[in-house]
Every structure is written in structure tokens, then in C-alpha cells.
Short mmCIF file of C-alpha atoms in Angstrom, two decimals:
data_model
loop_
_atom_site.label_atom_id
_atom_site.label_comp_id
_atom_site.label_asym_id
_atom_site.label_seq_id
_atom_site.Cartn_x
_atom_site.Cartn_y
_atom_site.Cartn_z
CA MET A 1 111.06 117.20 118.84
CA SER A 2 113.74 114.81 119.99
CA GLY A 3 111.58 111.72 119.48
CA GLU A 4 110.49 112.68 115.97
CA ARG A 5 111.80 110.58 113.09
CA ARG A 6 113.23 112.71 110.32
CA PHE A 7 112.95 111.79 106.65
CA SER A 8 115.30 113.06 103.98
CA ALA A 9 114.14 114.70 100.76
CA PHE A 10 114.84 111.37 99.06
CA ASP A 11 112.42 109.63 101.43
CA ARG A 12 109.65 112.19 100.98
CA GLY A 13 109.82 112.00 97.21
CA CYS A 14 110.13 108.25 96.95
CA CYS A 15 107.74 105.33 97.06
CA PRO A 16 106.95 103.60 100.39
CA HIS A 17 108.86 100.37 99.80
CA LEU A 18 112.07 102.34 99.22
CA ILE A 19 111.42 104.32 102.42
CA THR A 20 111.10 101.02 104.30
CA LEU A 21 114.29 99.68 102.72
CA SER A 22 116.11 102.95 103.49
CA LEU A 23 115.12 102.89 107.18
CA PHE A 24 115.95 99.20 107.44
CA LEU A 25 119.45 99.64 106.03
CA ARG A 26 120.03 102.72 108.18
CA SER A 27 119.22 100.73 111.31
CA VAL A 28 121.60 97.98 110.21
CA VAL A 29 124.44 100.45 109.68
CA ALA A 30 123.73 102.29 112.93
CA ASN A 31 123.67 99.08 114.96
CA ALA A 32 126.84 97.84 113.29
CA ARG A 33 128.64 101.12 114.05
CA LEU A 34 127.57 101.08 117.72
CA ASN A 35 128.63 97.48 118.10
CA TRP A 36 132.07 98.21 116.64
CA TYR A 37 132.60 101.03 119.14
CA ALA A 38 131.30 98.91 122.00
CA CYS A 39 132.94 95.56 121.51
CA GLY A 40 136.47 96.45 120.57
CA THR A 41 137.93 99.81 119.55
CA THR A 42 141.36 98.24 119.90
CA TYR A 43 142.58 94.71 119.41
CA GLU A 44 143.71 94.57 123.05
CA HIS A 45 140.18 95.41 124.21
CA THR A 46 138.74 92.79 121.88
CA ARG A 47 140.94 90.09 123.30
CA GLN A 48 139.96 91.02 126.87
CA VAL A 49 136.26 91.18 126.01
CA SER A 50 136.33 87.68 124.54
CA LYS A 51 137.44 86.30 127.90
CA ARG A 52 134.68 87.93 129.93
CA GLN A 53 130.93 87.52 130.18
CA PRO A 54 129.41 90.22 127.91
CA VAL A 55 126.95 92.73 129.36
CA GLU A 56 123.80 93.13 127.27
CA LEU A 57 123.09 96.75 126.31
CA ARG A 58 120.16 97.60 124.08
CA GLY A 59 118.31 100.67 122.81
CA ARG A 60 118.57 103.86 124.85
CA HIS A 61 120.66 102.12 127.54
CA ALA A 62 123.42 101.58 124.99
CA SER A 63 123.19 105.19 123.79
CA ASN A 64 123.39 106.51 127.36
CA ALA A 65 126.36 104.28 128.08
CA LEU A 66 128.15 105.60 125.02
CA ARG A 67 127.53 109.20 126.07
CA ARG A 68 128.75 108.56 129.61
CA GLY A 69 131.90 106.92 128.31
CA GLU A 70 131.19 103.62 130.03
CA LEU A 71 131.91 101.70 126.86
CA ASP A 72 135.57 102.72 126.97
CA SER A 73 135.94 99.83 129.39
CA PRO A 74 136.46 96.47 127.68
CA THR A 75 133.78 94.73 129.77
CA PRO A 76 130.46 96.09 128.34
CA ARG A 77 129.45 94.73 124.96
CA LEU A 78 126.60 95.83 122.73
CA ARG A 79 124.58 93.15 120.93
CA PRO A 80 121.96 94.70 118.61
CA PRO A 81 119.78 92.63 116.27
CA LEU A 82 122.10 93.12 113.29
CA CYS A 83 125.71 94.07 113.80
CA LEU A 84 129.34 93.78 112.95
CA SER A 85 131.58 92.16 115.52
CA SER A 86 135.35 92.16 115.83
CA SER A 87 137.34 89.06 116.67
CA ARG A 88 140.96 89.88 117.47
CA ALA A 89 142.24 91.54 114.28
CA LYS A 90 139.53 90.11 112.04
CA LEU A 91 136.15 91.64 111.13
CA THR A 92 133.18 89.29 110.80
CA MET A 93 129.47 89.80 110.16
CA ARG A 94 126.99 88.42 112.69
CA ALA A 95 123.27 88.37 111.85
CA ASN A 96 120.91 87.78 114.77
CA PRO A 97 117.16 87.09 114.46
CA TYR A 98 115.48 90.07 112.82
CA VAL A 99 112.10 90.01 111.01
CA VAL A 100 110.66 92.93 109.04
CA ARG A 101 107.05 92.62 107.86
CA ARG A 102 106.17 94.68 104.79
CA ALA A 103 102.92 94.99 102.83
CA CYS A 104 103.40 94.87 99.07
CA ALA A 105 101.78 94.28 95.67
CA GLN A 106 98.51 95.53 94.20
CA VAL A 107 95.36 95.72 96.27
CA GLY A 108 92.71 96.62 93.68
CA HIS A 109 92.41 100.29 94.66
CA GLY A 110 95.97 101.38 95.39
CA GLY A 111 97.63 104.61 94.36
CA LEU A 112 100.63 105.15 92.13
CA TYR A 113 103.23 104.21 94.78
CA HIS A 114 101.16 101.77 96.82
CA SER A 115 100.99 98.71 94.58
CA GLN A 116 104.58 97.73 93.95
CA SER A 117 106.52 94.55 94.59
CA PRO A 118 110.06 95.15 95.94
CA GLU A 119 111.29 91.55 96.18
CA ALA A 120 113.97 92.08 93.52
CA TYR A 121 115.38 95.07 95.44
CA LEU A 122 115.67 92.98 98.58
CA ALA A 123 117.01 89.89 96.82
CA HIS A 124 120.10 91.93 95.89
CA THR A 125 121.05 92.20 99.58
CA PRO A 126 123.32 89.26 100.48
CA GLY A 127 122.47 87.74 103.85
CA LEU A 128 118.76 88.58 103.84
CA VAL A 129 116.00 85.99 103.62
CA VAL A 130 113.04 87.22 101.54
CA VAL A 131 109.67 85.52 101.97
CA MET A 132 106.27 86.04 100.30
CA PRO A 133 103.31 83.79 101.25
CA ARG A 134 100.32 83.06 99.03
CA GLY A 135 97.66 82.85 101.76
CA PRO A 136 96.87 82.67 105.51
CA ARG A 137 97.87 79.04 106.11
CA CYS A 138 101.15 79.50 104.30
CA ALA A 139 101.74 82.86 106.01
CA LYS A 140 101.51 81.43 109.53
CA GLY A 141 103.97 78.62 108.91
CA LEU A 142 106.45 80.85 107.08
CA LEU A 143 106.20 83.62 109.68
CA LEU A 144 106.90 81.22 112.55
CA SER A 145 109.90 79.87 110.65
CA SER A 146 111.08 83.42 109.98
CA ILE A 147 110.83 84.41 113.65
CA ARG A 148 112.84 81.36 114.67
CA SER A 149 115.40 81.74 111.90
CA LYS A 150 118.93 82.82 112.79
CA ASP A 151 119.05 85.08 109.72
CA PRO A 152 117.45 88.49 109.11
CA VAL A 153 114.16 88.02 107.26
CA VAL A 154 112.03 90.43 105.22
CA PHE A 155 108.48 89.07 105.21
CA LEU A 156 106.48 90.49 102.29
CA GLU A 157 102.69 90.34 102.60
CA PRO A 158 100.54 90.94 99.49
CA LYS A 159 97.96 93.49 100.61
CA ILE A 160 95.12 92.02 98.60
CA LEU A 161 95.27 88.85 100.71
CA TYR A 162 94.32 90.78 103.86
CA ARG A 163 90.70 90.96 102.70
CA SER A 164 90.31 88.41 99.94
CA ALA A 165 92.13 85.28 101.20
CA VAL A 166 90.08 82.90 103.36
CA GLU A 167 91.53 79.59 104.56
CA GLU A 168 91.33 77.24 107.50
CA VAL A 169 94.45 77.90 109.58
CA PRO A 170 95.39 75.31 112.24
CA ASP A 171 95.62 76.56 115.83
CA ALA A 172 98.61 74.31 116.45
CA ASP A 173 102.18 75.48 116.13
CA TYR A 174 103.69 74.53 112.76
CA GLU A 175 106.51 75.73 110.55
CA ILE A 176 107.04 75.79 106.80
CA PRO A 177 110.74 75.50 105.96
CA LEU A 178 112.36 78.54 104.40
CA GLY A 179 114.05 78.10 101.04
CA LYS A 180 111.71 75.28 99.94
CA ALA A 181 109.21 75.57 97.10
CA GLU A 182 105.90 73.72 97.04
CA ILE A 183 104.31 71.91 94.12
CA LEU A 184 100.63 72.87 94.34
CA ARG A 185 99.54 70.89 91.30
CA PRO A 186 101.54 68.14 89.59
CA GLY A 187 101.65 68.17 85.81
CA THR A 188 103.53 66.83 82.82
CA ASP A 189 103.33 69.43 80.00
CA VAL A 190 104.57 72.77 81.36
CA THR A 191 105.99 74.12 84.64
CA VAL A 192 104.32 77.29 85.94
CA VAL A 193 106.14 79.19 88.71
CA GLY A 194 105.00 82.11 90.84
CA TRP A 195 104.80 83.43 94.40
CA GLY A 196 102.57 85.53 96.61
CA ALA A 197 99.17 86.70 95.38
CA GLN A 198 100.16 85.87 91.80
CA LEU A 199 99.34 82.23 92.57
CA ARG A 200 95.64 83.09 92.29
CA ALA A 201 96.01 84.17 88.67
CA LEU A 202 98.25 81.18 87.93
CA ARG A 203 95.72 78.73 89.39
CA ASN A 204 93.03 80.17 87.14
CA ALA A 205 95.34 80.01 84.13
CA CYS A 206 96.15 76.35 84.87
CA ASP A 207 92.42 75.57 85.14
CA LEU A 208 91.79 77.20 81.76
CA ALA A 209 94.74 75.32 80.24
CA ALA A 210 93.40 72.03 81.62
CA ARG A 211 90.21 72.56 79.63
CA GLU A 212 92.41 72.62 76.52
CA GLY A 213 94.14 69.39 77.51
CA VAL A 214 97.34 70.95 78.90
CA SER A 215 98.70 69.51 82.15
CA CYS A 216 100.42 72.27 84.15
CA GLU A 217 102.70 71.73 87.11
CA LEU A 218 102.10 74.72 89.39
CA VAL A 219 104.92 75.63 91.80
CA ASP A 220 104.86 78.21 94.60
CA LEU A 221 108.37 79.50 95.26
CA ARG A 222 107.38 80.85 98.73
CA THR A 223 110.93 81.98 99.58
CA ILE A 224 112.51 84.42 97.14
CA LEU A 225 115.92 84.30 98.76
CA PRO A 226 117.25 81.67 99.08
CA TRP A 227 115.05 80.14 96.41
CA ASP A 228 114.56 76.44 95.71
CA ALA A 229 116.34 76.06 92.36
CA ASP A 230 116.49 72.27 92.68
CA CYS A 231 112.70 71.96 92.75
CA ILE A 232 112.25 74.15 89.67
CA VAL A 233 115.05 72.45 87.72
CA LYS A 234 113.67 69.00 88.47
CA SER A 235 110.20 70.05 87.33
CA VAL A 236 111.43 71.66 84.09
CA LYS A 237 113.51 68.61 83.22
CA LYS A 238 110.27 66.64 83.41
CA THR A 239 108.01 69.03 81.46
CA GLY A 240 110.53 70.70 79.12
CA LYS A 241 108.78 74.10 79.38
CA LEU A 242 108.66 76.95 81.90
CA VAL A 243 106.36 79.92 82.51
CA VAL A 244 107.36 82.22 85.39
CA SER A 245 105.09 85.06 86.44
CA HIS A 246 105.16 87.91 88.97
CA GLU A 247 103.61 91.36 89.46
CA ALA A 248 106.93 93.24 89.60
CA PRO A 249 108.28 94.84 86.40
CA ILE A 250 109.81 92.41 83.95
CA THR A 251 113.22 94.11 83.69
CA CYS A 252 115.51 92.76 86.43
CA GLY A 253 112.55 91.07 88.10
CA PHE A 254 113.29 87.93 90.08
CA GLY A 255 111.78 85.86 87.31
CA ALA A 256 114.88 86.68 85.27
CA GLU A 257 117.02 84.85 87.84
CA VAL A 258 114.73 81.82 87.64
CA ALA A 259 114.84 81.88 83.84
CA ALA A 260 118.63 82.23 83.72
CA THR A 261 119.15 79.33 86.12
CA VAL A 262 116.78 77.08 84.17
CA GLN A 263 118.49 78.04 80.91
CA ARG A 264 121.83 76.94 82.34
CA GLU A 265 120.73 73.80 84.16
CA CYS A 266 118.07 72.55 81.73
CA PHE A 267 119.45 73.63 78.37
CA PHE A 268 119.22 70.18 76.75
CA HIS A 269 115.78 69.53 78.26
CA LEU A 270 114.02 72.71 77.14
CA GLU A 271 111.50 72.26 74.33
CA ALA A 272 110.52 75.96 74.17
CA PRO A 273 111.90 79.35 75.25
CA VAL A 274 111.25 80.30 78.87
CA GLU A 275 108.15 82.52 79.07
CA ARG A 276 108.07 85.44 81.54
CA VAL A 277 104.69 87.01 82.28
CA CYS A 278 105.29 90.06 84.47
CA GLY A 279 104.34 93.66 85.08
CA TYR A 280 105.36 96.43 82.69
CA ASP A 281 108.34 98.71 83.23
CA THR A 282 106.23 101.64 84.32
CA PRO A 283 104.45 102.97 87.42
CA PHE A 284 100.72 102.33 87.35
CA GLY A 285 97.79 104.02 89.02
CA LEU A 286 94.38 102.71 89.98
CA VAL A 287 92.78 103.10 86.56
CA PHE A 288 95.60 101.15 84.89
CA GLU A 289 95.82 98.19 87.30
CA ASP A 290 93.76 95.86 85.12
CA ALA A 291 95.98 96.58 82.11
CA TYR A 292 99.20 96.28 84.12
CA LEU A 293 98.63 93.08 86.06
CA PRO A 294 99.73 89.71 84.57
CA ASP A 295 96.31 88.09 84.93
CA GLU A 296 95.16 84.58 84.04
CA ARG A 297 94.55 85.47 80.39
CA LYS A 298 98.12 86.71 79.86
CA ASN A 299 99.47 83.60 81.59
CA LEU A 300 97.21 81.35 79.54
CA ASP A 301 98.58 82.93 76.35
CA ALA A 302 102.13 82.22 77.59
CA ILE A 303 101.22 78.58 78.27
CA ARG A 304 99.78 78.30 74.77
CA ARG A 305 102.92 79.78 73.21
CA ALA A 306 105.11 77.31 75.08
CA MET A 307 102.94 74.39 73.99
CA GLU A 308 102.78 75.50 70.36
CA PHE A 309 106.55 75.96 70.18
CA GLY A 310 107.18 72.51 71.56
CA ALA A 311 104.55 70.81 69.41
#
């Protein structure tokens, strides 16, 4: 059927978050190619187009216009959500508002390919904004900011929060700025950093550490890219220790970027090695979720190691 979406063999044999990323990048490339054909196949056409009022062409209207040959004229101009645009003899990238919502992370009963966290994949795409909220109140403010952002945004939603997170969410319109971390609990002994649903385990770990007399400063990164390095560096310079935790596998996880930045910026302030508490480098099914997840006990052990090293 003409309206049926076709998947390649790679898509059928791959996990869902890679299928989403594949389709997303395909749409970007397709829109960029159409825009290049539409807004200036020659430099002379580009110069003439820049002096005229562009005609908006979207979706099937743009495809029909291309087939009919109407875009050979310099007047029409295609403006898809993400595209390349030509300016005289120079190529530039233009990113218009574009938000992709994507469920991620473990849910408590997910299958082998349904409980993964792809934030590190997406963070390797320059120009994207990657967001992961920790709960309903945070999700509303970040989503409104994402919709109104001038950059393309991938909005990752931990699936377990759909049924387990309960908060009072204001009816009023409000935004939470992108690229800004939030200190959920001030502390003086160790900085604990996480994002998304992992904040639940980190809160519990900080509560357990408080019973042992350890004051933890808990920080929610909220935006993976661009991330608030200044907030983390300032906190680590105060506490001298860092524990960063996420569900994604430890190798090349985004926690490695946080650790590397802190190592460079806070070298003379660190009192202990940076601790990373993450998932293992292996797929995991339902029966292995409890063993795979970096829960509060694993994070509490990391906090203890940091405190013992700095004692």
C-alpha cells in the first residue's frame, strides 16, 4: 500500500529506541534534501528567492509541487521543521521547532528491548536538545519549554513514571528553563547527580546516607544536552566528592561526560575518585531487572566508598 511505512531489516531486528532514532534522522535528511531542491538549485535562484516573499509548502503539497515541476521557479520555497537552507553560495543549517516525545527506561515488567535508556545515543547528535524529566510537575514545565524552543528537542519520558509518579501539577502555564539543573536537596559532604526516574533511587539512597550522618547534595540534571556543567562543578567544589548514577550502561553513558568534566574542572578540589553507579553493559530481560538496575543500595555503597576514601 502506498501509505504503508516500510521498515528495513535493520529496523525489524533492532530495539525500539534505535528504530525511533532511525526514523527521526531519516525525516531530517529527507526534509533537508527537499528544502535544498526547493529553495535554490542554483545560486542565481537563491539570490532571487531571498528578495521575494517565500511561499509555504508542507507535507504532500510540497511533494506534489516537486512532481509537477513547480519548484523549478525561484518563487516557491519549502520550509520543513528541520532543514538545510542555502544562502547565496554558502550552506547553513536551520533548525526550526521540532519536539519528539519518546518513552524510555525500565518499567518493572518490560521485555528485553523495552527498558533501555538512549540518552547517550542522542547526546552525540550536535544541535539536538535532550530532556528527561523526573516527574509530572517537572515534565509539564520542561515540555512547554521544549515546544517553545527554537531548537529540535527529544523529550525522553521514563515509562515507570506514567503509573507510579503522583504530584500536584499547577493548572497555570509555566516553563522550566532548558539546560539548567536543579538542586533538590542541599548538602555538604557529597554531590549526587542523576536524571529521570533514577532520582527516586537517589532520594532513597540520600535518606539512608543521612541516617549515617552523611549530608548529600542531590542534583537533578533535567536536560542532558546541553547540560548544566556550572551547577555540578560548583557543587563538587563545595563537597569534594561526586556520585553520578543512571540506568543506561556504564560504558559511554552520559555519566562519563559528567565525570570527565568534573575531573578537569575540579581536580584540586576532589577528595575521592568520582563514583559512577550505572547499568551493566548487557541487555536485560524482566527476570534480571532487579539485578541490573542501580538501586538505592548500590548508590548507598558508592556514597560510603566516597566518604571512606576522603576520610
